[in-house]
CSV table of C-alpha atoms in Angstrom, one decimal:
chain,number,residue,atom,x,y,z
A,1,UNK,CA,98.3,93.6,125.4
A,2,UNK,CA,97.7,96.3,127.6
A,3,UNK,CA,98.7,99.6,125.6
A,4,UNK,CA,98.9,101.7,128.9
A,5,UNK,CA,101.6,99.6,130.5
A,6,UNK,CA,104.8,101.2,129.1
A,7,UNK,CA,108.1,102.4,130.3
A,8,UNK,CA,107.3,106.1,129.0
A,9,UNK,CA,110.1,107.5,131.3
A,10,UNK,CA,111.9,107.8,135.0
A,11,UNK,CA,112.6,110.3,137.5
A,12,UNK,CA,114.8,108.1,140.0
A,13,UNK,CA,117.1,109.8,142.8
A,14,UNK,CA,119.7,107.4,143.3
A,15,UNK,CA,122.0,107.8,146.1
A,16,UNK,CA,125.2,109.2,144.9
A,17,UNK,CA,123.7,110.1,141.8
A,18,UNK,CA,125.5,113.1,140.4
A,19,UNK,CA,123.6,113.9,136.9
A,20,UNK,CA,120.5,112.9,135.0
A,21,UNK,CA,120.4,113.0,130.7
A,22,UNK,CA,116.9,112.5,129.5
A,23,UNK,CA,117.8,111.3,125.5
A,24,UNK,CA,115.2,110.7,122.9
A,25,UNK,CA,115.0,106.8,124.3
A,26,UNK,CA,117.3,106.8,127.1
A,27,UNK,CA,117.0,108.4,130.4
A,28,UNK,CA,120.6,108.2,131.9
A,29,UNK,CA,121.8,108.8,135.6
A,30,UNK,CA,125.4,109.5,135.6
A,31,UNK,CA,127.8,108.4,138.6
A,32,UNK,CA,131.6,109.3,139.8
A,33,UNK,CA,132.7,106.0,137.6
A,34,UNK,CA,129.4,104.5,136.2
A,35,UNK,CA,126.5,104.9,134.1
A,36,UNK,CA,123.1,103.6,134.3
A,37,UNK,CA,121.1,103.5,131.0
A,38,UNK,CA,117.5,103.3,131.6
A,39,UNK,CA,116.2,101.9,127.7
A,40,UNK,CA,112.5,103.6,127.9
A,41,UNK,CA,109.9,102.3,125.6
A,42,UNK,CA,109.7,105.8,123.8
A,43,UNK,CA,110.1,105.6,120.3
A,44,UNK,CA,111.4,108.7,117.9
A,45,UNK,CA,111.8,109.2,114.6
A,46,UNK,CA,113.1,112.2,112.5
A,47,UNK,CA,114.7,113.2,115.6
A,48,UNK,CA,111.2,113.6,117.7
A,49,UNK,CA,110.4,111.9,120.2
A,50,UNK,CA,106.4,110.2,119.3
A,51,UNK,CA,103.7,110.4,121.5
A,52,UNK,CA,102.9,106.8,122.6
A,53,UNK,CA,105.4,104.9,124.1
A,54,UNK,CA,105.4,100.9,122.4
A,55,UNK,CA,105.5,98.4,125.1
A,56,UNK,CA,108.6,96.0,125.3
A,57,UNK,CA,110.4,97.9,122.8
A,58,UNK,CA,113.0,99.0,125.8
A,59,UNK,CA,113.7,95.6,126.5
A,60,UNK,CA,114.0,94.1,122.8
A,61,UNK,CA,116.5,97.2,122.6
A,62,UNK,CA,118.4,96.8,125.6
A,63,UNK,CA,118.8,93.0,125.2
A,64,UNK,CA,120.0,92.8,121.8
A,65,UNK,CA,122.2,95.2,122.4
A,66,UNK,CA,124.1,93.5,125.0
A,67,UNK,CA,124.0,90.3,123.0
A,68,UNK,CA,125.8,92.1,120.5
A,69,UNK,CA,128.3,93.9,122.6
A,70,UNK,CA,128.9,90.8,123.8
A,71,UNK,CA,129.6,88.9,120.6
A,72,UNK,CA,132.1,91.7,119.4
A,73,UNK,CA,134.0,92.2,122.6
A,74,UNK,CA,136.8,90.5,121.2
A,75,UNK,CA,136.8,92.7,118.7
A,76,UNK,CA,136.8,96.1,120.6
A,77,UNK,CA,136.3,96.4,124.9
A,78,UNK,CA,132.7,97.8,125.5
A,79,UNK,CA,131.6,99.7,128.4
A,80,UNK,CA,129.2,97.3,129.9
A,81,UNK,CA,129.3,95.7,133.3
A,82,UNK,CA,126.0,94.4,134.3
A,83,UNK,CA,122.7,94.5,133.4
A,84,UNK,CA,120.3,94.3,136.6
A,85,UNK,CA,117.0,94.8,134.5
A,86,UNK,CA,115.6,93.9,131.4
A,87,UNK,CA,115.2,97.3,130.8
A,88,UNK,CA,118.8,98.6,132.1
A,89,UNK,CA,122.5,98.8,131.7
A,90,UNK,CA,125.2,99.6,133.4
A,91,UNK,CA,128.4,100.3,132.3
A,92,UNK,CA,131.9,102.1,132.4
A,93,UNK,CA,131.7,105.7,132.5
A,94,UNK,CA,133.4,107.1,129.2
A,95,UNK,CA,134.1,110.5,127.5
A,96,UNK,CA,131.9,109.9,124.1
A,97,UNK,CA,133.3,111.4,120.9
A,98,UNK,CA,131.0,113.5,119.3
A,99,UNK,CA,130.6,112.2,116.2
A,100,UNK,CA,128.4,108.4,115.1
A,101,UNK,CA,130.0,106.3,112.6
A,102,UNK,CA,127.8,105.4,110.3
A,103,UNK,CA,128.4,102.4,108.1
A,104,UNK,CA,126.4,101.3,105.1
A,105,UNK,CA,126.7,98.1,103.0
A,106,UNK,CA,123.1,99.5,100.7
A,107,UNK,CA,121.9,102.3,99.5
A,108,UNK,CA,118.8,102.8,101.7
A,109,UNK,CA,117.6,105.0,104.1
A,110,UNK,CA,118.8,108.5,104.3
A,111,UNK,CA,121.8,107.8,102.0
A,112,UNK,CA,119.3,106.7,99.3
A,113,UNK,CA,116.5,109.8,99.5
A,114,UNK,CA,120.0,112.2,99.1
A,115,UNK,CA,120.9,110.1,95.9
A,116,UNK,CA,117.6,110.7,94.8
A,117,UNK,CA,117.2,114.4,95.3
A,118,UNK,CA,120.2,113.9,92.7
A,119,UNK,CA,123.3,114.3,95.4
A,120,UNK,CA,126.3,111.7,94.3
A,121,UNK,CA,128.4,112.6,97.3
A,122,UNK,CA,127.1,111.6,101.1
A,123,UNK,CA,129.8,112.8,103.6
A,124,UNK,CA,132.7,113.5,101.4
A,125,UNK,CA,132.2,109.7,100.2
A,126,UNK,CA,131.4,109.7,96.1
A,127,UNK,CA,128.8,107.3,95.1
A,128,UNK,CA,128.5,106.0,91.5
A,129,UNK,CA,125.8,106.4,89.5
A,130,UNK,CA,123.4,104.3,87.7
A,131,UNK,CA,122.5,102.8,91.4
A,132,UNK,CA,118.7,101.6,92.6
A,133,UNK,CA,117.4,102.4,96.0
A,134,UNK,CA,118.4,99.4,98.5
A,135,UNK,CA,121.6,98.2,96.0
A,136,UNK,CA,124.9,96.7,97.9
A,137,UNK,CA,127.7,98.8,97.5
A,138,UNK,CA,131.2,97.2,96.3
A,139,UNK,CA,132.2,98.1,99.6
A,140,UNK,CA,130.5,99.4,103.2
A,141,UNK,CA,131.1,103.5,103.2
A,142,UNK,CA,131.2,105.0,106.5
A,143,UNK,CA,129.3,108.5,106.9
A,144,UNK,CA,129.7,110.0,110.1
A,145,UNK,CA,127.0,112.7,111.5
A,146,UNK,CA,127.9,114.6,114.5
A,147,UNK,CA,126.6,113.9,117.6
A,148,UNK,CA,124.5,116.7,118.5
A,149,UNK,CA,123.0,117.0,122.7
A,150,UNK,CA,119.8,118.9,121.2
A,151,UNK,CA,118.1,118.9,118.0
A,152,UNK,CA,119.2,117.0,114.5
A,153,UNK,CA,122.4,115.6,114.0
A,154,UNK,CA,124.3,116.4,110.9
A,155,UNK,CA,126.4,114.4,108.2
A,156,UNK,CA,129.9,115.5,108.2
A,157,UNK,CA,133.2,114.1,106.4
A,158,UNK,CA,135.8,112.2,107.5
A,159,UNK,CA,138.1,115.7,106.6
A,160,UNK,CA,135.9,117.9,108.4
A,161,UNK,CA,136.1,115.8,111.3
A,162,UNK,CA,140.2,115.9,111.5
A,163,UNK,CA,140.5,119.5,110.3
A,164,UNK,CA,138.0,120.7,112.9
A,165,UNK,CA,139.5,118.5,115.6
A,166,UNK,CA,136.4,117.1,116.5
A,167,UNK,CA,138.6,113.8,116.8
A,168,UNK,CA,142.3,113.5,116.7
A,169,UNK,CA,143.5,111.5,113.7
A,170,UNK,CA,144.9,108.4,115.4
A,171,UNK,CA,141.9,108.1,117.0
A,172,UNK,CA,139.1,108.2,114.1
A,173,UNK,CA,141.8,105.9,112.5
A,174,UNK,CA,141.0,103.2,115.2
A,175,UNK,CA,137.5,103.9,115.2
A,176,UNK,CA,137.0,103.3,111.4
A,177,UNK,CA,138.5,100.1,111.9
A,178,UNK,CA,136.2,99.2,114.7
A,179,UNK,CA,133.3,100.3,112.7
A,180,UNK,CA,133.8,97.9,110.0
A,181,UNK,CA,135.0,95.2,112.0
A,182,UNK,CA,132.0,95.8,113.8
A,183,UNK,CA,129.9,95.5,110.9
A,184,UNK,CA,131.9,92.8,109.1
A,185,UNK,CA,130.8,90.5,112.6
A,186,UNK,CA,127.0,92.4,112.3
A,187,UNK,CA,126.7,91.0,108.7
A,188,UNK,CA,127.8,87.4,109.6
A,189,UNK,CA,125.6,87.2,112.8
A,190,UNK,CA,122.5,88.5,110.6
A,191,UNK,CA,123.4,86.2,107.8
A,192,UNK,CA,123.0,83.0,110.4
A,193,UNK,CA,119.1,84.1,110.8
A,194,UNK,CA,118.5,85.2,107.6
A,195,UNK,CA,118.6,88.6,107.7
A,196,UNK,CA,121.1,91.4,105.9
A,197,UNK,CA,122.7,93.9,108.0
A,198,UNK,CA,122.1,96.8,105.4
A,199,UNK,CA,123.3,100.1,107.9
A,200,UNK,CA,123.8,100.6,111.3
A,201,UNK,CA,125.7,102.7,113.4
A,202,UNK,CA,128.0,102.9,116.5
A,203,UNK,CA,129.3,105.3,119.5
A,204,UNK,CA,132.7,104.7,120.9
A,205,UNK,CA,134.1,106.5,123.8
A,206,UNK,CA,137.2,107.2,125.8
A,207,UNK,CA,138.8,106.1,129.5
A,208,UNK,CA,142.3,107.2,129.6
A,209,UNK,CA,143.5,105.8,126.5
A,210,UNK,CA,141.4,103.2,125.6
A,211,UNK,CA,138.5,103.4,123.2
A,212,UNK,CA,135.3,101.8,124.3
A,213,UNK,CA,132.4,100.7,122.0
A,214,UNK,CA,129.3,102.6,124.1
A,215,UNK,CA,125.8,102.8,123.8
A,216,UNK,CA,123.5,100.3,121.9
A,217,UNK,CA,124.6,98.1,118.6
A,218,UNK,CA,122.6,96.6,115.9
A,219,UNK,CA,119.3,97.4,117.2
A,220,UNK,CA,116.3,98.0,115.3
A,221,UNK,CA,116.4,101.8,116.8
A,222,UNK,CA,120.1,102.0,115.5
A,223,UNK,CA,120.5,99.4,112.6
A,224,UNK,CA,118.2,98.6,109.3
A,225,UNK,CA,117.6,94.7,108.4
A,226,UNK,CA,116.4,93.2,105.3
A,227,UNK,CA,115.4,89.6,105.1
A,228,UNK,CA,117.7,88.1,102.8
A,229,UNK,CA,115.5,85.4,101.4
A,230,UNK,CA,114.0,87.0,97.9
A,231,UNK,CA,116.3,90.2,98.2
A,232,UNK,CA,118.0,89.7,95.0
A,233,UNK,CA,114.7,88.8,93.6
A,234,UNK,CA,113.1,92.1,94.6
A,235,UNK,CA,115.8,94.1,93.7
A,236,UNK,CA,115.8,92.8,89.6
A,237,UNK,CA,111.8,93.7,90.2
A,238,UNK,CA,112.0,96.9,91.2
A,239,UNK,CA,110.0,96.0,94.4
A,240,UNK,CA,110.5,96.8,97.9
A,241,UNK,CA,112.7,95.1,100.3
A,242,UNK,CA,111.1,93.2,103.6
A,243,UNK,CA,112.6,95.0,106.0
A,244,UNK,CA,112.7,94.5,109.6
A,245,UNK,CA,113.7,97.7,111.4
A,246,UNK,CA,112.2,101.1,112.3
A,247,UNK,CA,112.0,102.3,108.4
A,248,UNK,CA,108.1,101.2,108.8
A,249,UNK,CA,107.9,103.8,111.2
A,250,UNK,CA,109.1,106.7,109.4
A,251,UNK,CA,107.4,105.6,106.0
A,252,UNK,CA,104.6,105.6,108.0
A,253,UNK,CA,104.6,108.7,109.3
A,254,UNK,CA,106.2,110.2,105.9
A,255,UNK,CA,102.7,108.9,104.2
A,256,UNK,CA,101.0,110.8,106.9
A,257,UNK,CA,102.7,114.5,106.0
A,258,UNK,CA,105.4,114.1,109.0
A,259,UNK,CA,109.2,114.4,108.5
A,260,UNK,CA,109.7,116.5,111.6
A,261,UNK,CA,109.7,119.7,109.9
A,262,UNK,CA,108.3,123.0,111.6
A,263,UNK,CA,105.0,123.1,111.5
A,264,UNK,CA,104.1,119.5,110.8
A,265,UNK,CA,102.1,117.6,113.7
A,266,UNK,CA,102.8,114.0,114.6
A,267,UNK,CA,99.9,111.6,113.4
A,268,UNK,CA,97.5,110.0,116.0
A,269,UNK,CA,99.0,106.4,116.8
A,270,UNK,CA,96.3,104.4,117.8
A,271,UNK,CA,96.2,101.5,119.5
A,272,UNK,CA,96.2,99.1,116.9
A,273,UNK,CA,99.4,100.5,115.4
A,274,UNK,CA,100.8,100.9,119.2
A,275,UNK,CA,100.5,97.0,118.9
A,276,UNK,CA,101.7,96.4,116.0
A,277,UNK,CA,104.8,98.6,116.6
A,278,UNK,CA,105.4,96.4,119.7
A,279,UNK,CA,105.3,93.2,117.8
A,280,UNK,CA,107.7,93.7,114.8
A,281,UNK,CA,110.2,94.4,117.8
A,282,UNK,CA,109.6,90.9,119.5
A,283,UNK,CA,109.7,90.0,115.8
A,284,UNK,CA,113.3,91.3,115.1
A,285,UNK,CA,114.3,90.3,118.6
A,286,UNK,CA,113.1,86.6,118.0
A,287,UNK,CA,114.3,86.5,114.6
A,288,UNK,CA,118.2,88.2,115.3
A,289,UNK,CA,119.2,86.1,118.6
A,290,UNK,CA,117.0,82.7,117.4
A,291,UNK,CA,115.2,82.7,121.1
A,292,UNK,CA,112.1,83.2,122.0
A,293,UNK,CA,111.2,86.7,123.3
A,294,UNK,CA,110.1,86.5,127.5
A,295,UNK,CA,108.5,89.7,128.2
A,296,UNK,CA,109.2,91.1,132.1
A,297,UNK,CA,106.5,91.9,134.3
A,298,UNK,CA,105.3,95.0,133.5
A,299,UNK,CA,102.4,95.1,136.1
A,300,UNK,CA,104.8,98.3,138.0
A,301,UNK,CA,107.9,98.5,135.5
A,302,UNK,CA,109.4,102.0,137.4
A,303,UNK,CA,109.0,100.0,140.7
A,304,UNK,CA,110.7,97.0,139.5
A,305,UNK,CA,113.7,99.2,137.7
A,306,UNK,CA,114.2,101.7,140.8
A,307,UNK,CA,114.8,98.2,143.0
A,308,UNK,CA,116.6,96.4,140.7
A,309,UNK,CA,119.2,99.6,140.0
A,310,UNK,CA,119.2,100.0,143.3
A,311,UNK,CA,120.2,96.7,144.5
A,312,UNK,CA,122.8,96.5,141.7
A,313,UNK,CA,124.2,99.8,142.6
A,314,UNK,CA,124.7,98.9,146.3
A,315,UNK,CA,127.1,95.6,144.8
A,316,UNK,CA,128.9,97.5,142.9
A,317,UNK,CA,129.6,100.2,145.9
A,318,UNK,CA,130.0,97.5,148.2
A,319,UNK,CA,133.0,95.8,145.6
């Protein structure tokens, strides 16, 4: 695999065009009553964005995502429309709540190094104690951050959320019952392939009074998978869990003195690790749909988005 044929970014000037949002993956050109979400092949972790971009990793995200919105639309309306490139998305333009639902069904992740530092309370939600690093909870907890434009975003509880009026009550209401209805199909899709949903989160937004499910959905950039097979093994062991996510990314780069903390510099990513980035996508991608991963022609992946957007934008203009 070539490791210099990547979607790294775009700088497109569509006609009608009326904003551009570079985000940490996506790059995102805003119309009067669409969006079109470019899924680059940049990767970031600890809220910085990393140096190489991992080749395919746009389009394992961007397609799994749609199979996902697609297999909970009966449960909430999502924003998409179409989907011209493997790499793209276009969808209903939506005013996004500023706040990510988190939902957890383990303790892993960030939930588990705060129980660890010896916190029993993550988001106003208490957590027992006695608990090991990657055990299932009696029940999923959801543990919003706020969604912030620049920089890290920050836990906050469901009560700071309604007494700042981040969200209006009714509102968060309907989105906590998305979320775990969400993650209640999550769990039963991952189950199918052998895999545990352990935490994910989602985005909703709003067009006149409708909430919409937005963005990307159980992704290995958004979600955490275990493989089920030996997990209740490992966990009587005291070993680790096989997970098949972006975790290995940030242990990585934890083992190599980077959190994203001031001062710290982002460890070389050489090839070989470019590589192997780009294959435990395909891997995840193979192993949560059951199909066989076709990569697109990369060969001139900005040409081949700019025409495909293009031609989709001009049918949806012309509708």
């Amino acid at each position: 695999m070539k490791m210099d044929v990547a979607l790294a970014g775009t700088n497109f000037n569509f006609p009608g065009q009326q904003s551009f949002y570079k985000g940490k993956v996506r790059d995102v050109y805003s119309f009067e009553k669409v969006l079109v979400m470019v899924v680059t092949d940049r990767i970031s972790a600890f809220d910085v964005v990393l140096p190489r971009a991992i080749p395919f990793k746009g389009q394992v995200l961007n397609q799994i995502a749609l199979k996902m919105l697609q297999a909970t639309s009966d449960i909430v309306p999502n924003w998409v429309i179409s989907s011209p490139d493997p790499n793209v998305t276009i969808g209903k333009k939506c005013d996004p709540f500023k706040v990510e639902m988190v939902i957890r069904g383990y303790l892993s992740g960030h939930a588990w190094r705060e129980y660890k530092a010896g916190r029993r309370e993550v988001c106003g939600v208490k957590l027992p104690e006695g608990l090991k690093e990657n055990d299932k909870f009696p029940e999923p907890i959801i543990t919003p951050t706020t969604k912030a434009s620049h920089g890290h975003d920050e836990d906050i509880s469901r009560e700071e959320i309604l007494s700042r009026g981040i969200v209006s009550e009714s509102d968060y209401i309907k989105m906590e019952e998305y979320t775990r209805a969400i993650y209640k199909r999550g769990t039963e899709i991952a189950k199918k392939t052998g895999l545990i949903l352990v935490d994910t989160k989602y985005e909703f937004g709003k067009s006149g009074d409708q909430i919409f499910l937005i963005d990307e959905i159980h992704t290995p950039d958004s979600s955490r998978y275990f493989y089920a097979f030996g997990y209740e093994d490992r966990q009587k062991n005291g070993q680790e869990q096989r997970q098949l996510s972006k975790e290995f990314v940030r242990q990585w780069l934890i083992e190599n003195n980077f959190q994203g903390k001031d001062g710290q510099t982002v460890p070389e990513m050489s090839d070989a690790w470019v590589d192997q980035i780009s294959k435990r996508y395909i891997e995840l991608y193979e192993k949560l749909t059951g199909e066989q991963f076709v990569p697109a022609n990369i060969s001139n992946i900005n040409a081949r988005v700019e025409a495909n957007v293009l031609r989709a934008l001009e049918g949806i203009q012309n509708s």
